[in-house]
Short mmCIF file of C-alpha atoms in Angstrom, two decimals:
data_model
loop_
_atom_site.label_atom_id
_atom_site.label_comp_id
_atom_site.label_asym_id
_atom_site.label_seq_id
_atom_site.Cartn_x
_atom_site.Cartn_y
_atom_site.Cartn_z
CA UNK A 1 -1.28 3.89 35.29
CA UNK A 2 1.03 1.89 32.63
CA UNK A 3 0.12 4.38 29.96
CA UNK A 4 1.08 7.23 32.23
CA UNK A 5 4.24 5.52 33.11
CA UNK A 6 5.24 4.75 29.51
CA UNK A 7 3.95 8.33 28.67
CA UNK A 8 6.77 9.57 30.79
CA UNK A 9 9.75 7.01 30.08
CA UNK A 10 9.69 7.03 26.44
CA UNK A 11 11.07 10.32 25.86
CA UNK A 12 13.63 10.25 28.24
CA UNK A 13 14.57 7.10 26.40
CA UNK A 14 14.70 8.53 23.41
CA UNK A 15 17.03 11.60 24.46
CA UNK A 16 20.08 8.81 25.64
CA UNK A 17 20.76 7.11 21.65
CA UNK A 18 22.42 4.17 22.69
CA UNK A 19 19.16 2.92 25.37
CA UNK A 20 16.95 4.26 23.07
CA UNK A 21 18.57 1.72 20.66
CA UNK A 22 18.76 -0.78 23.17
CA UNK A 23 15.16 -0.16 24.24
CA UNK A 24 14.09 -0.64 20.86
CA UNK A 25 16.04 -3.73 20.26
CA UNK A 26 14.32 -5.19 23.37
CA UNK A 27 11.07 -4.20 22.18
CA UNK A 28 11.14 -5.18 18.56
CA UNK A 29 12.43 -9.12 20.19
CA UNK A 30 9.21 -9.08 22.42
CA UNK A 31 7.26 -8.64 19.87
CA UNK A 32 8.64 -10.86 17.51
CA UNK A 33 8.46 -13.65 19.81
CA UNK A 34 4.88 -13.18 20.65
CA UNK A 35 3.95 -12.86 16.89
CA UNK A 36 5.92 -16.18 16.46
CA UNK A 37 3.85 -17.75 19.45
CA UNK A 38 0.29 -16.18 17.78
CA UNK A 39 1.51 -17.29 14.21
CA UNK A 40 1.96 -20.73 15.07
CA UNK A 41 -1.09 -21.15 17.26
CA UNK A 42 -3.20 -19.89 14.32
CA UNK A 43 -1.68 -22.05 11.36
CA UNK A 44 -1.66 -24.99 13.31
CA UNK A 45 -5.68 -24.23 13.33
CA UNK A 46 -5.89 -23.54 9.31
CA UNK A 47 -7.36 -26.72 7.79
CA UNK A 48 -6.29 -26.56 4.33
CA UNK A 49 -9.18 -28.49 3.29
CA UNK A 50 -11.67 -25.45 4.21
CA UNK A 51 -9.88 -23.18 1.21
CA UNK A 52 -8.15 -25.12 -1.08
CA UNK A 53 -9.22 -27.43 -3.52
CA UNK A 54 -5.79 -28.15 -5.00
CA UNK A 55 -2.97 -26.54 -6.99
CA UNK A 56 -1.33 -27.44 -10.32
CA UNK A 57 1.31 -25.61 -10.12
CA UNK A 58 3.03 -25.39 -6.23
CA UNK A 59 6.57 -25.27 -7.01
CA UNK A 60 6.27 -21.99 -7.89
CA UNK A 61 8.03 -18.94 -5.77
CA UNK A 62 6.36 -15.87 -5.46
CA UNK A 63 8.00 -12.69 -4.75
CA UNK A 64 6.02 -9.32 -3.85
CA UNK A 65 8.02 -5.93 -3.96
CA UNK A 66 6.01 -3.05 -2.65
CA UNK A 67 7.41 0.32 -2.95
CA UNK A 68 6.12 2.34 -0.55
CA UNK A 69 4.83 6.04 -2.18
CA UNK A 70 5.47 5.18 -5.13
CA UNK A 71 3.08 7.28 -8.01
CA UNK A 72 2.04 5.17 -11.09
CA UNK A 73 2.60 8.46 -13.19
CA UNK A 74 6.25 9.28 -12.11
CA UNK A 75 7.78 5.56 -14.30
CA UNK A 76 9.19 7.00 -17.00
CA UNK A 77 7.06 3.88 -18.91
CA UNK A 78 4.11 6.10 -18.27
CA UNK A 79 5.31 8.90 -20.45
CA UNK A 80 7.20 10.69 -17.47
CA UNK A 81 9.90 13.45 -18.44
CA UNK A 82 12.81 11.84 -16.61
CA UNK A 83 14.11 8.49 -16.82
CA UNK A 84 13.65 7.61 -13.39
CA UNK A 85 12.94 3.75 -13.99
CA UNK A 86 14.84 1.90 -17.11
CA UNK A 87 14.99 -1.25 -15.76
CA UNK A 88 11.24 -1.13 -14.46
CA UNK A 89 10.42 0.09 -17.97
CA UNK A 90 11.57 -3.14 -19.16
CA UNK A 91 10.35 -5.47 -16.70
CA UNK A 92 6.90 -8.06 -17.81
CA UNK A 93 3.74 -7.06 -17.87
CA UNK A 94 2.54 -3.34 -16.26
CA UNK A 95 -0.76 -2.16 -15.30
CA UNK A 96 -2.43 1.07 -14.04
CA UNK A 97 -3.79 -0.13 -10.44
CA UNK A 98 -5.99 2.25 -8.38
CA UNK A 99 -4.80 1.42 -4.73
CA UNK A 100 -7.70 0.21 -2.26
CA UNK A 101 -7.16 2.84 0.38
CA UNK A 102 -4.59 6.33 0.10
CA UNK A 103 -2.66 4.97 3.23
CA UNK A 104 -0.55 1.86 3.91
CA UNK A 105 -2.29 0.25 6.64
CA UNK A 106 -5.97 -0.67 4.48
CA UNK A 107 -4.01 -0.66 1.63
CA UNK A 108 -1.50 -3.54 2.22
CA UNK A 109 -4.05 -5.57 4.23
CA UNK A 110 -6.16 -5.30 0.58
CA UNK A 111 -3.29 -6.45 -1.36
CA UNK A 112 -3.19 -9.81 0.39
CA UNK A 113 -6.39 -10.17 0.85
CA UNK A 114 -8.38 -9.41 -2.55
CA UNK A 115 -10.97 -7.39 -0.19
CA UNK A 116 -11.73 -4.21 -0.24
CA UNK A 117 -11.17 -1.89 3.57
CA UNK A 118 -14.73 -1.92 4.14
CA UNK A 119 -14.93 -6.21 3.84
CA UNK A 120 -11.24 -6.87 5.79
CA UNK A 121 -12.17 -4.34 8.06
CA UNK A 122 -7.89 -3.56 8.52
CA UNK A 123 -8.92 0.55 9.06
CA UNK A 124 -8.66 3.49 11.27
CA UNK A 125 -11.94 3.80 13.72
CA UNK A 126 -13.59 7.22 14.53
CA UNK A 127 -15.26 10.32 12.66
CA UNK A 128 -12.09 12.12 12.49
CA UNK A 129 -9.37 10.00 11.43
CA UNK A 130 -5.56 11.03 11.96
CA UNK A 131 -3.00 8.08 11.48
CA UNK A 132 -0.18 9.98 12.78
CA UNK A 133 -1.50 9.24 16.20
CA UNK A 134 -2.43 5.59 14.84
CA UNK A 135 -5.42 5.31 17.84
CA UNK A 136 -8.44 2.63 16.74
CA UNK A 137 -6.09 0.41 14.30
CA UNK A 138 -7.91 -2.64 13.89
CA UNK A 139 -6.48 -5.64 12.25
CA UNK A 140 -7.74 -8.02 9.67
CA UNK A 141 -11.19 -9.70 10.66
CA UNK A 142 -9.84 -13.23 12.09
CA UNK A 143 -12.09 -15.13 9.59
CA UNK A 144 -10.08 -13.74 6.80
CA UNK A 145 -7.03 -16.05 5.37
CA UNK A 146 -4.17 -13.80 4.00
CA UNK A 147 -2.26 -14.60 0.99
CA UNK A 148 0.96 -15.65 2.97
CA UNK A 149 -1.29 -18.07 4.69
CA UNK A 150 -2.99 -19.40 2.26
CA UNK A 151 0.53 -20.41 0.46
CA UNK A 152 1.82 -21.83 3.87
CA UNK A 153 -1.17 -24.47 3.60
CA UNK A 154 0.26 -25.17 -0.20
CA UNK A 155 3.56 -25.88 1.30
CA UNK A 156 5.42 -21.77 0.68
CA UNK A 157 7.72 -21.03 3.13
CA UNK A 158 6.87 -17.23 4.08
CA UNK A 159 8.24 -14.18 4.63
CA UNK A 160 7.68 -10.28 5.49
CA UNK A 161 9.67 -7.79 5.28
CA UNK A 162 9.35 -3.96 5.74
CA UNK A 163 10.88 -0.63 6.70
CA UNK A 164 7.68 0.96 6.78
CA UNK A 165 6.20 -0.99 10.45
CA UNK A 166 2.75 0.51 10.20
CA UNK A 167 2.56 -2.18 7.10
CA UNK A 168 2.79 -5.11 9.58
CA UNK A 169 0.11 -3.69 12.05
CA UNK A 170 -3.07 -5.29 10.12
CA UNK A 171 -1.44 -8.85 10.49
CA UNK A 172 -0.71 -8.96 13.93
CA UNK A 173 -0.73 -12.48 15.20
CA UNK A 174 -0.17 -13.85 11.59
CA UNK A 175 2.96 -13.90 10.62
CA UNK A 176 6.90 -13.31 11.63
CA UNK A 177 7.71 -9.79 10.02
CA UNK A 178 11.17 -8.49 9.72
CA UNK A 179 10.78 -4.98 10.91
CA UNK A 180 13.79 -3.16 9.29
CA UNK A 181 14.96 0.52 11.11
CA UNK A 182 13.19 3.18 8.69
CA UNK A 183 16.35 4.58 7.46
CA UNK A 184 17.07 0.54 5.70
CA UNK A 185 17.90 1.41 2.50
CA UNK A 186 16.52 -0.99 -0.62
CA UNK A 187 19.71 -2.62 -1.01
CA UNK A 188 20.20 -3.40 2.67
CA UNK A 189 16.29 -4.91 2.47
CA UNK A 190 16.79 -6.96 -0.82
CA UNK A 191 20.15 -8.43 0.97
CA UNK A 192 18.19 -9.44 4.04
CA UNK A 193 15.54 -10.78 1.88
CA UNK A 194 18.17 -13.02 -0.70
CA UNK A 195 20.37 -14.37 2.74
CA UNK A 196 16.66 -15.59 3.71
CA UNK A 197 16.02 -17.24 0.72
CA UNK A 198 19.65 -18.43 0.23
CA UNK A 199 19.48 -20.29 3.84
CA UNK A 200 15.85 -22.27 2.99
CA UNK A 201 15.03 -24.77 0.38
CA UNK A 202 11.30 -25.62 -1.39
CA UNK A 203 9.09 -23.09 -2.90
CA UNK A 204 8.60 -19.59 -1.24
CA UNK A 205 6.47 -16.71 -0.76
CA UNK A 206 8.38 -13.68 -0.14
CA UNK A 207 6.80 -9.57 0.85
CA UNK A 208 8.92 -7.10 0.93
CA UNK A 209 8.40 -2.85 1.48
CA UNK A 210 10.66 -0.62 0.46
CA UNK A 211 10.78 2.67 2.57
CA UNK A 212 13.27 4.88 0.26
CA UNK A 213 10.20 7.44 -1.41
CA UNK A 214 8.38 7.19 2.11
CA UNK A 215 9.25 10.76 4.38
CA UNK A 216 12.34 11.72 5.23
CA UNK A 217 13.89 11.01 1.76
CA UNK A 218 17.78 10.04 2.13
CA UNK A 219 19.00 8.28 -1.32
CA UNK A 220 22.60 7.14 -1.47
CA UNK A 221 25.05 9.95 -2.08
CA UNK A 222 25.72 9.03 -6.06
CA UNK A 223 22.16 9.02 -6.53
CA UNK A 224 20.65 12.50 -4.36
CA UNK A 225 21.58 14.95 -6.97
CA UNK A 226 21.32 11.88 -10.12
CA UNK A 227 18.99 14.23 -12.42
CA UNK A 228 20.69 17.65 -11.03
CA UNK A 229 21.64 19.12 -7.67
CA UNK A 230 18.73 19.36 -4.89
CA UNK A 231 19.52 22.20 -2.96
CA UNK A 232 19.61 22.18 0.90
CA UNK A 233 16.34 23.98 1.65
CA UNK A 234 14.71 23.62 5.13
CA UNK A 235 12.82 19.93 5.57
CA UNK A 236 13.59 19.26 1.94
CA UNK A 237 14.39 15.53 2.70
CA UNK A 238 10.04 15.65 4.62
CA UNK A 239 7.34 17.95 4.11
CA UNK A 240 7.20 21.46 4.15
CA UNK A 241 4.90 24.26 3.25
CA UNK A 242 1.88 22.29 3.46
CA UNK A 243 0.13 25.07 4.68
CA UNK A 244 -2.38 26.83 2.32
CA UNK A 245 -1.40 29.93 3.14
CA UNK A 246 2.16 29.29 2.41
CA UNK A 247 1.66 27.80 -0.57
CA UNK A 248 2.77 30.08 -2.98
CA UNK A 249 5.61 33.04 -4.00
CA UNK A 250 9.10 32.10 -4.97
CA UNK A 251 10.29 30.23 -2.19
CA UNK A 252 7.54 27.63 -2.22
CA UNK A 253 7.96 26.86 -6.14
CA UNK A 254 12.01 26.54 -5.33
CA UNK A 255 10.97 23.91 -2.42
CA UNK A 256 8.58 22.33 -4.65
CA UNK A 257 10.70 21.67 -7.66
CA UNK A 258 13.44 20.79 -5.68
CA UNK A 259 10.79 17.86 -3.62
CA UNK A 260 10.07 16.66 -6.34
CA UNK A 261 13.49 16.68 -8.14
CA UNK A 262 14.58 14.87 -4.61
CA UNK A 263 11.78 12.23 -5.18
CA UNK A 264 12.91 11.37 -8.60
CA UNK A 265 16.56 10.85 -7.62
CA UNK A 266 15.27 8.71 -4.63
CA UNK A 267 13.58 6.46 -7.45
CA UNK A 268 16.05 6.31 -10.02
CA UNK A 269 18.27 4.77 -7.02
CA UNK A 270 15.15 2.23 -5.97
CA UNK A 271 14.66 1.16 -9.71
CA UNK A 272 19.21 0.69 -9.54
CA UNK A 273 18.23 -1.36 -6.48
CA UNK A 274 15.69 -3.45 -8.03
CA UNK A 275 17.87 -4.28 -11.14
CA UNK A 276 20.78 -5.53 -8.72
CA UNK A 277 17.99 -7.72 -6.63
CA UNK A 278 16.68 -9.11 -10.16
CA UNK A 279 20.27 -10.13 -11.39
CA UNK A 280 20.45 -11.49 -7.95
CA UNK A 281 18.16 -13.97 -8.25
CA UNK A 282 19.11 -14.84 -12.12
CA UNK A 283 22.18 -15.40 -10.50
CA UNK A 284 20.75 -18.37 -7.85
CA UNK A 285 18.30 -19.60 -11.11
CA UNK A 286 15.03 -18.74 -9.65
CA UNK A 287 14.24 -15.97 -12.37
CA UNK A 288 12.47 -18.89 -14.34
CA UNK A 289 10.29 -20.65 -11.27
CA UNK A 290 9.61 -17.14 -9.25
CA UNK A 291 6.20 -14.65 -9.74
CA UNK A 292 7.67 -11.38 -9.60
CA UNK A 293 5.45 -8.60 -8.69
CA UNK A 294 6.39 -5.04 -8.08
CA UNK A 295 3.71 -2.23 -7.35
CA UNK A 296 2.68 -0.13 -4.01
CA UNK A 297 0.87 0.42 -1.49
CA UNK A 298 -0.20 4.36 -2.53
CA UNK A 299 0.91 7.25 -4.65
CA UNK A 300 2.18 10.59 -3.00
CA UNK A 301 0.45 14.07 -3.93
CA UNK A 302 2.75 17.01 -4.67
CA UNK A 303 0.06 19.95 -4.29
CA UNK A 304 -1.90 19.05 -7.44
CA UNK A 305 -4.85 19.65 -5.46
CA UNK A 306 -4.00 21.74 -2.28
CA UNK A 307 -6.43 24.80 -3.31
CA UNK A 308 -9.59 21.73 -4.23
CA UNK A 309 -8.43 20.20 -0.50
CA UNK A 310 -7.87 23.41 1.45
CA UNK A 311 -11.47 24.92 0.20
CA UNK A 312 -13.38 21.44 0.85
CA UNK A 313 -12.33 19.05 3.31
CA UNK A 314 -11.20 19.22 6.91
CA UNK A 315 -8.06 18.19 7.77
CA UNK A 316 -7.31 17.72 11.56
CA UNK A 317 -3.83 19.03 10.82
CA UNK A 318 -4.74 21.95 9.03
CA UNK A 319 -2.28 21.15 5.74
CA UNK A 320 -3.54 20.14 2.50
CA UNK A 321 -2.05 18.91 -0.92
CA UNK A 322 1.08 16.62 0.54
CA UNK A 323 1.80 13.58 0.87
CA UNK A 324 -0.79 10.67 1.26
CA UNK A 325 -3.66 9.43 3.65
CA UNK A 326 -5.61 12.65 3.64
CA UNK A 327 -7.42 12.00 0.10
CA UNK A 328 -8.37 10.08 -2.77
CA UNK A 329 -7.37 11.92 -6.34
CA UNK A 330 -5.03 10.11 -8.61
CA UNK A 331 -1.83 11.12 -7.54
CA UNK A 332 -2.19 9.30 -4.32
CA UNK A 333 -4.56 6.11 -5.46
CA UNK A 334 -3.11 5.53 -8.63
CA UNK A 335 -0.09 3.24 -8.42
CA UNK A 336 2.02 0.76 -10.83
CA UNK A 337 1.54 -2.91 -10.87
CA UNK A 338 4.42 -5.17 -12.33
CA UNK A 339 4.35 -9.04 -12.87
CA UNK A 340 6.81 -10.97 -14.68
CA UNK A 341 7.12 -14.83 -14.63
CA UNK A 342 6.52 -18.15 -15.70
CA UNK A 343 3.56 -17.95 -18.47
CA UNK A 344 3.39 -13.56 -17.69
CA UNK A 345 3.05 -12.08 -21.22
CA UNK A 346 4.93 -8.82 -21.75
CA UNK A 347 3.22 -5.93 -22.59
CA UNK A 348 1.29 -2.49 -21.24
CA UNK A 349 -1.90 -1.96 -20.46
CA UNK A 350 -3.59 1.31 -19.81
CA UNK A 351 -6.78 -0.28 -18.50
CA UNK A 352 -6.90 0.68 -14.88
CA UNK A 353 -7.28 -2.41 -12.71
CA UNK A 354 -7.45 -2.74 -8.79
CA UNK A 355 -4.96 -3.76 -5.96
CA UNK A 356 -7.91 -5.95 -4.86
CA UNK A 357 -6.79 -7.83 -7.70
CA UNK A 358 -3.09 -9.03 -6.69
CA UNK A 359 -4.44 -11.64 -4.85
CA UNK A 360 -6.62 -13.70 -6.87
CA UNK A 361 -3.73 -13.02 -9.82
CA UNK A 362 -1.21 -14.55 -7.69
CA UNK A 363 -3.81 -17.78 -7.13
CA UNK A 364 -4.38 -18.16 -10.88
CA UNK A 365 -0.57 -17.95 -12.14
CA UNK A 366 -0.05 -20.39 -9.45
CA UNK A 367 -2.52 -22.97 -10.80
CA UNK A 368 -4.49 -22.93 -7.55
CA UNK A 369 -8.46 -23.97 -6.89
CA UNK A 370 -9.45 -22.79 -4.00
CA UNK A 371 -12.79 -21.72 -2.13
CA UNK A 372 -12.56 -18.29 -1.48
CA UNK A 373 -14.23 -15.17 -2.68
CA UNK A 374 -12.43 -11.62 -3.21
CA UNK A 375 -13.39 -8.23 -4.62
CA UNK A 376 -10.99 -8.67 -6.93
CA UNK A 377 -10.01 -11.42 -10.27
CA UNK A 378 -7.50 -12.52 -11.96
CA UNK A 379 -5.98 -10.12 -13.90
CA UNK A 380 -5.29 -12.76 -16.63
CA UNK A 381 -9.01 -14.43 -16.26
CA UNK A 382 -11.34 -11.32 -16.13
CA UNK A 383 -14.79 -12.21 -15.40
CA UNK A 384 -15.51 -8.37 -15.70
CA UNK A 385 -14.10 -5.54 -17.93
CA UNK A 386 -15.37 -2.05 -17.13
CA UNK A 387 -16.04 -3.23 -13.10
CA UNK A 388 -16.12 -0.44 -10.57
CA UNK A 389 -12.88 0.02 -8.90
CA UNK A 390 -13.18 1.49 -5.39
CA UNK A 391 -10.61 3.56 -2.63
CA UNK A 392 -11.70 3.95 0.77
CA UNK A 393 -10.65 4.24 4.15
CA UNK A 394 -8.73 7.40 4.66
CA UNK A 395 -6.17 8.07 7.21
CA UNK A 396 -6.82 12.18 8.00
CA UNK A 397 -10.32 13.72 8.20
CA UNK A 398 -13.24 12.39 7.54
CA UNK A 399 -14.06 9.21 5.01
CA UNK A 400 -13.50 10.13 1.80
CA UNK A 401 -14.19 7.36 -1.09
CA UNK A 402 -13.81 6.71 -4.80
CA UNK A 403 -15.27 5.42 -7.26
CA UNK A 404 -13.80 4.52 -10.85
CA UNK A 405 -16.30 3.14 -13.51
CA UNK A 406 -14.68 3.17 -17.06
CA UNK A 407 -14.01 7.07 -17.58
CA UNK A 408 -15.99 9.07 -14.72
CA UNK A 409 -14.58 9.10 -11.49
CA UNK A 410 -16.56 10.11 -8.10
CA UNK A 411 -14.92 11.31 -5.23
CA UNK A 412 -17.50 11.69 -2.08
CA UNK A 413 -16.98 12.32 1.08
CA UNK A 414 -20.46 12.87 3.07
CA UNK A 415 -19.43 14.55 6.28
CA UNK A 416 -17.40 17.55 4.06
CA UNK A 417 -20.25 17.70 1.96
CA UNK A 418 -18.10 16.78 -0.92
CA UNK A 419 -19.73 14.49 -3.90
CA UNK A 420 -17.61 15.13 -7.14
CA UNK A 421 -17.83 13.37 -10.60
CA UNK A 422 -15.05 13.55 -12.91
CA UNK A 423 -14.78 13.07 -16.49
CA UNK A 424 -11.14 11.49 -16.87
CA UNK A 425 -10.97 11.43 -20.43
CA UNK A 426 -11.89 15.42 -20.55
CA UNK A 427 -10.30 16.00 -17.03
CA UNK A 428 -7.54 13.61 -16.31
CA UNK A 429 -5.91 16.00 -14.06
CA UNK A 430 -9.45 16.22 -11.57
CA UNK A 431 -9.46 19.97 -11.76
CA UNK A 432 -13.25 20.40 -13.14
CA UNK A 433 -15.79 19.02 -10.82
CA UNK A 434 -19.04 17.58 -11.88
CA UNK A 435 -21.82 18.60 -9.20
CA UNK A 436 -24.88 18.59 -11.28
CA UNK A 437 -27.10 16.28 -8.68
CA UNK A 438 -28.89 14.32 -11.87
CA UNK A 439 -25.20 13.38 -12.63
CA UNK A 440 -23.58 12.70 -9.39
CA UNK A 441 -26.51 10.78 -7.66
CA UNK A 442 -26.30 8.33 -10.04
CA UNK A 443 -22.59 7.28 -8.94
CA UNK A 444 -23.43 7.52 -5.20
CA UNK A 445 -26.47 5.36 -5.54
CA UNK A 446 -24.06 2.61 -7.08
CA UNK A 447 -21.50 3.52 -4.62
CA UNK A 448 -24.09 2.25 -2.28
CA UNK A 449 -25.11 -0.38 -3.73
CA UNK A 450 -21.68 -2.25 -3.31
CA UNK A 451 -22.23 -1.19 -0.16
CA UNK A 452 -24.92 -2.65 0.53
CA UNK A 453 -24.14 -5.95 -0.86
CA UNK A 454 -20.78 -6.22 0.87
CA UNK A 455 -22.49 -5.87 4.06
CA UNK A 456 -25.19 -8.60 3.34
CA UNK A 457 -22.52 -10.97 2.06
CA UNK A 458 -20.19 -10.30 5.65
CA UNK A 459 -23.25 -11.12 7.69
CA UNK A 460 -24.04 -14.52 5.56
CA UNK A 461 -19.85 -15.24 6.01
CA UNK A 462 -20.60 -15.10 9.99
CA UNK A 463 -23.57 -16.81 10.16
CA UNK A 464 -21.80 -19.36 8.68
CA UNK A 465 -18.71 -19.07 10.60
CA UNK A 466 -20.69 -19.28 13.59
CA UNK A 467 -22.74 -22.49 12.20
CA UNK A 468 -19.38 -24.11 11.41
CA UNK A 469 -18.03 -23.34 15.11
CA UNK A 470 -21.23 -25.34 16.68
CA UNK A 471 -20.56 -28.67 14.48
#
């Protein structure tokens, strides 16, 4: 009956702006006071004792920039034609990271976590997935201690930021987040984020999402047409043509190139914003005492692999080769990863390592013993070199995974019938499928093996959770 009513009200709402705004304001304060009241219930029942052991180093800040959309092979550190990022190019130590998940809502919750989707269990439910709907969102298993949580027991101050809300949805209940309107530009985030900082004293732990290269693109006007004019085509500024059968003749290659040429503007102004932030906070003399990390949640496809997508998996929306959620090839798991710092060496790696890893990273720069287990390690400590690096949990279709080891790459997807191998080194772009079954069983076998061994090592984590709750 609620539903129904709801069903009905919102879009008269949204037809009069100003109570639509209103509406929204109401609703965004509701919610922010109940995730205060949930927040402080659940620290207040965090014994510090149960993760950490103790930290050298507390006085630390650390600062996490997430760019939402953001490809690893558009920096113009990465080879890229155009210089859309010359102060990112010059910025600590980069990595190639393959995201957890090709959507932001598994992907975030394995950034500060160190788990993978299938061990935090922050994913979309059902056969069929299609997050524009967002139906059968769960949230992070309630045994799980976040990153922001874990340096509130070491004494952080915390915050979270975003103009992308879907990012806040797996920490419901844990946190305060500062839900920005989507159309927040990365200067008016950053200035919200700095008048935080400004107004608090002691060490900090600040995450912050920048929506600029997430759908509907809108750069500041001296930056839209910053590497040449993007003409005013239908939808340029979201998606369009994402229709196999529209994708191709002149008009689509005019609409691509000028996408594109629109997305490359919007991040030459995000890497401007970024360098103002960063003189920013030389400025207040935290440069020296802060962890800054910059990376993202996913990468964005630009029809690399529309014909592969439209001939082999189902998409519930019946588009292909746009955008992100809907698969797992490079362009949309592959993403930059930042740091620079006290004790961060300067330098470039093209050893791909995992978003599963920010976590633990963040722990060891920080000096900090603790008791917990991730998927991921320490960049800087690697227990493991040629690991396998996993993406799951897809947001359209049906599950689709990945599954890096070294140079060969699967890509499987059991309900399209889809179980790939790649050759990176020979087939960087993912064009040439390996389905020779000698070949490709091999990779799903070990793909279920982790598997396997996640699931045994969740069931000893409740047993035990459930042993500690009778004591």
């Amino acid at each position: 009956m609620q539903k129904r009513m709801l069903d009905r009200l919102v879009p008269i709402i949204k037809r009069n702006r100003s109570v639509y705004k209103i509406a929204r304001y109401l609703y965004a304060e509701y919610n922010r006071l109940r995730s205060k009241k949930d927040y402080y219930f659940r620290i207040q029942k965090l014994n510090a004792d149960d993760y950490l052991e103790s930290s050298s180093n507390p006085r630390l800040n650390v600062i996490i920039l997430v760019v939402d959309c953001l490809r690893g092979s558009q920096l113009s550190c990465r080879g890229y034609p155009r210089e859309t990022t010359p102060f990112l190019d010059r910025l600590g130590s980069k990595f190639r990271a393959i995201s957890a998940s090709c959507w932001t809502h598994p992907a975030v919750a394995s950034l500060l976590t160190g788990l993978y989707p299938h061990n935090h269990n922050a994913i979309m439910g059902g056969k069929i997935k299609n997050f524009e709907q967002l139906e059968n969102l769960y949230t992070i298993r309630k045994q799980i201690v976040t990153l922001p949580e874990i340096l509130n027991l070491s004494g952080h101050r915390a915050y979270f930021g975003t103009a992308v809300n879907v990012a806040s949805y797996p920490f419901k209940g844990r946190g305060i987040p500062e839900l920005h309107e989507r159309s927040a530009s990365a200067e008016e985030l950053v200035t919200d984020l700095i008048g935080w900082i400004s107004k608090k004293s002691g060490p900090f732990f600040a995450y912050l999402q920048l929506g600029d290269l997430h759908e509907p693109l809108n750069p500041p006007h001296n930056f839209r047409n910053f590497f040449g004019k993007v003409k005013d085509l239908p939808r340029i500024d979201r998606w369009n043509f994402g229709k196999p059968e529209m994708q191709q003749g002149a008009q689509f290659q005019e609409y691509r190139e000028n996408r594109i040429l629109l997305y490359d503007n919007t991040l030459r102004y995000v890497d401007h914003a970024i360098e103002k932030f960063y003189a920013t906070l030389k400025d207040m003399g935290l440069v020296d005492s802060t962890i800054l990390i910059i990376t993202a949640d996913h990468g964005e496809e630009f029809w690399e692999h529309a014909a592969l997508e439209a001939e082999n998996f189902y998409d519930p929306r019946g588009s292909c080769g746009v955008g992100h959620g809907h698969n797992v090839f490079n362009e949309i798991i592959e993403i930059p990863l930042l740091i620079s710092g006290p004790g961060v060496p300067e330098g470039q790696s093209s050893r791909p390592i995992s978003q599963v890893d920010i976590m633990p990273t963040v722990l060891d720069l920080l000096e900090v013993k603790h008791k917990l287990k991730f998927d991921g390690q320490s960049i800087f400590s690697e227990k493991e070199i040629e690991r396998p690096l996993l993406s799951e949990a897809s947001g359209f279709g049906y599950e689709k995974k990945a599954l890096i080891i070294g140079r060969f790459k699967l890509i499987y997807s059991q309900d399209d019938g889809v179980a790939w191998v790649f050759d990176l080194e020979k087939d960087p772009q993912e064009l040439r499928p390996i389905t020779d079954q000698r070949v490709v069983s091999v990779f799903v076998d070990r793909l279920s093996e982790i598997q396997k061994r996640s699931k045994k090592r969740r069931i000893r984590e409740i047993i035990a959770e459930k042993n500690l709750a009778k004591r």
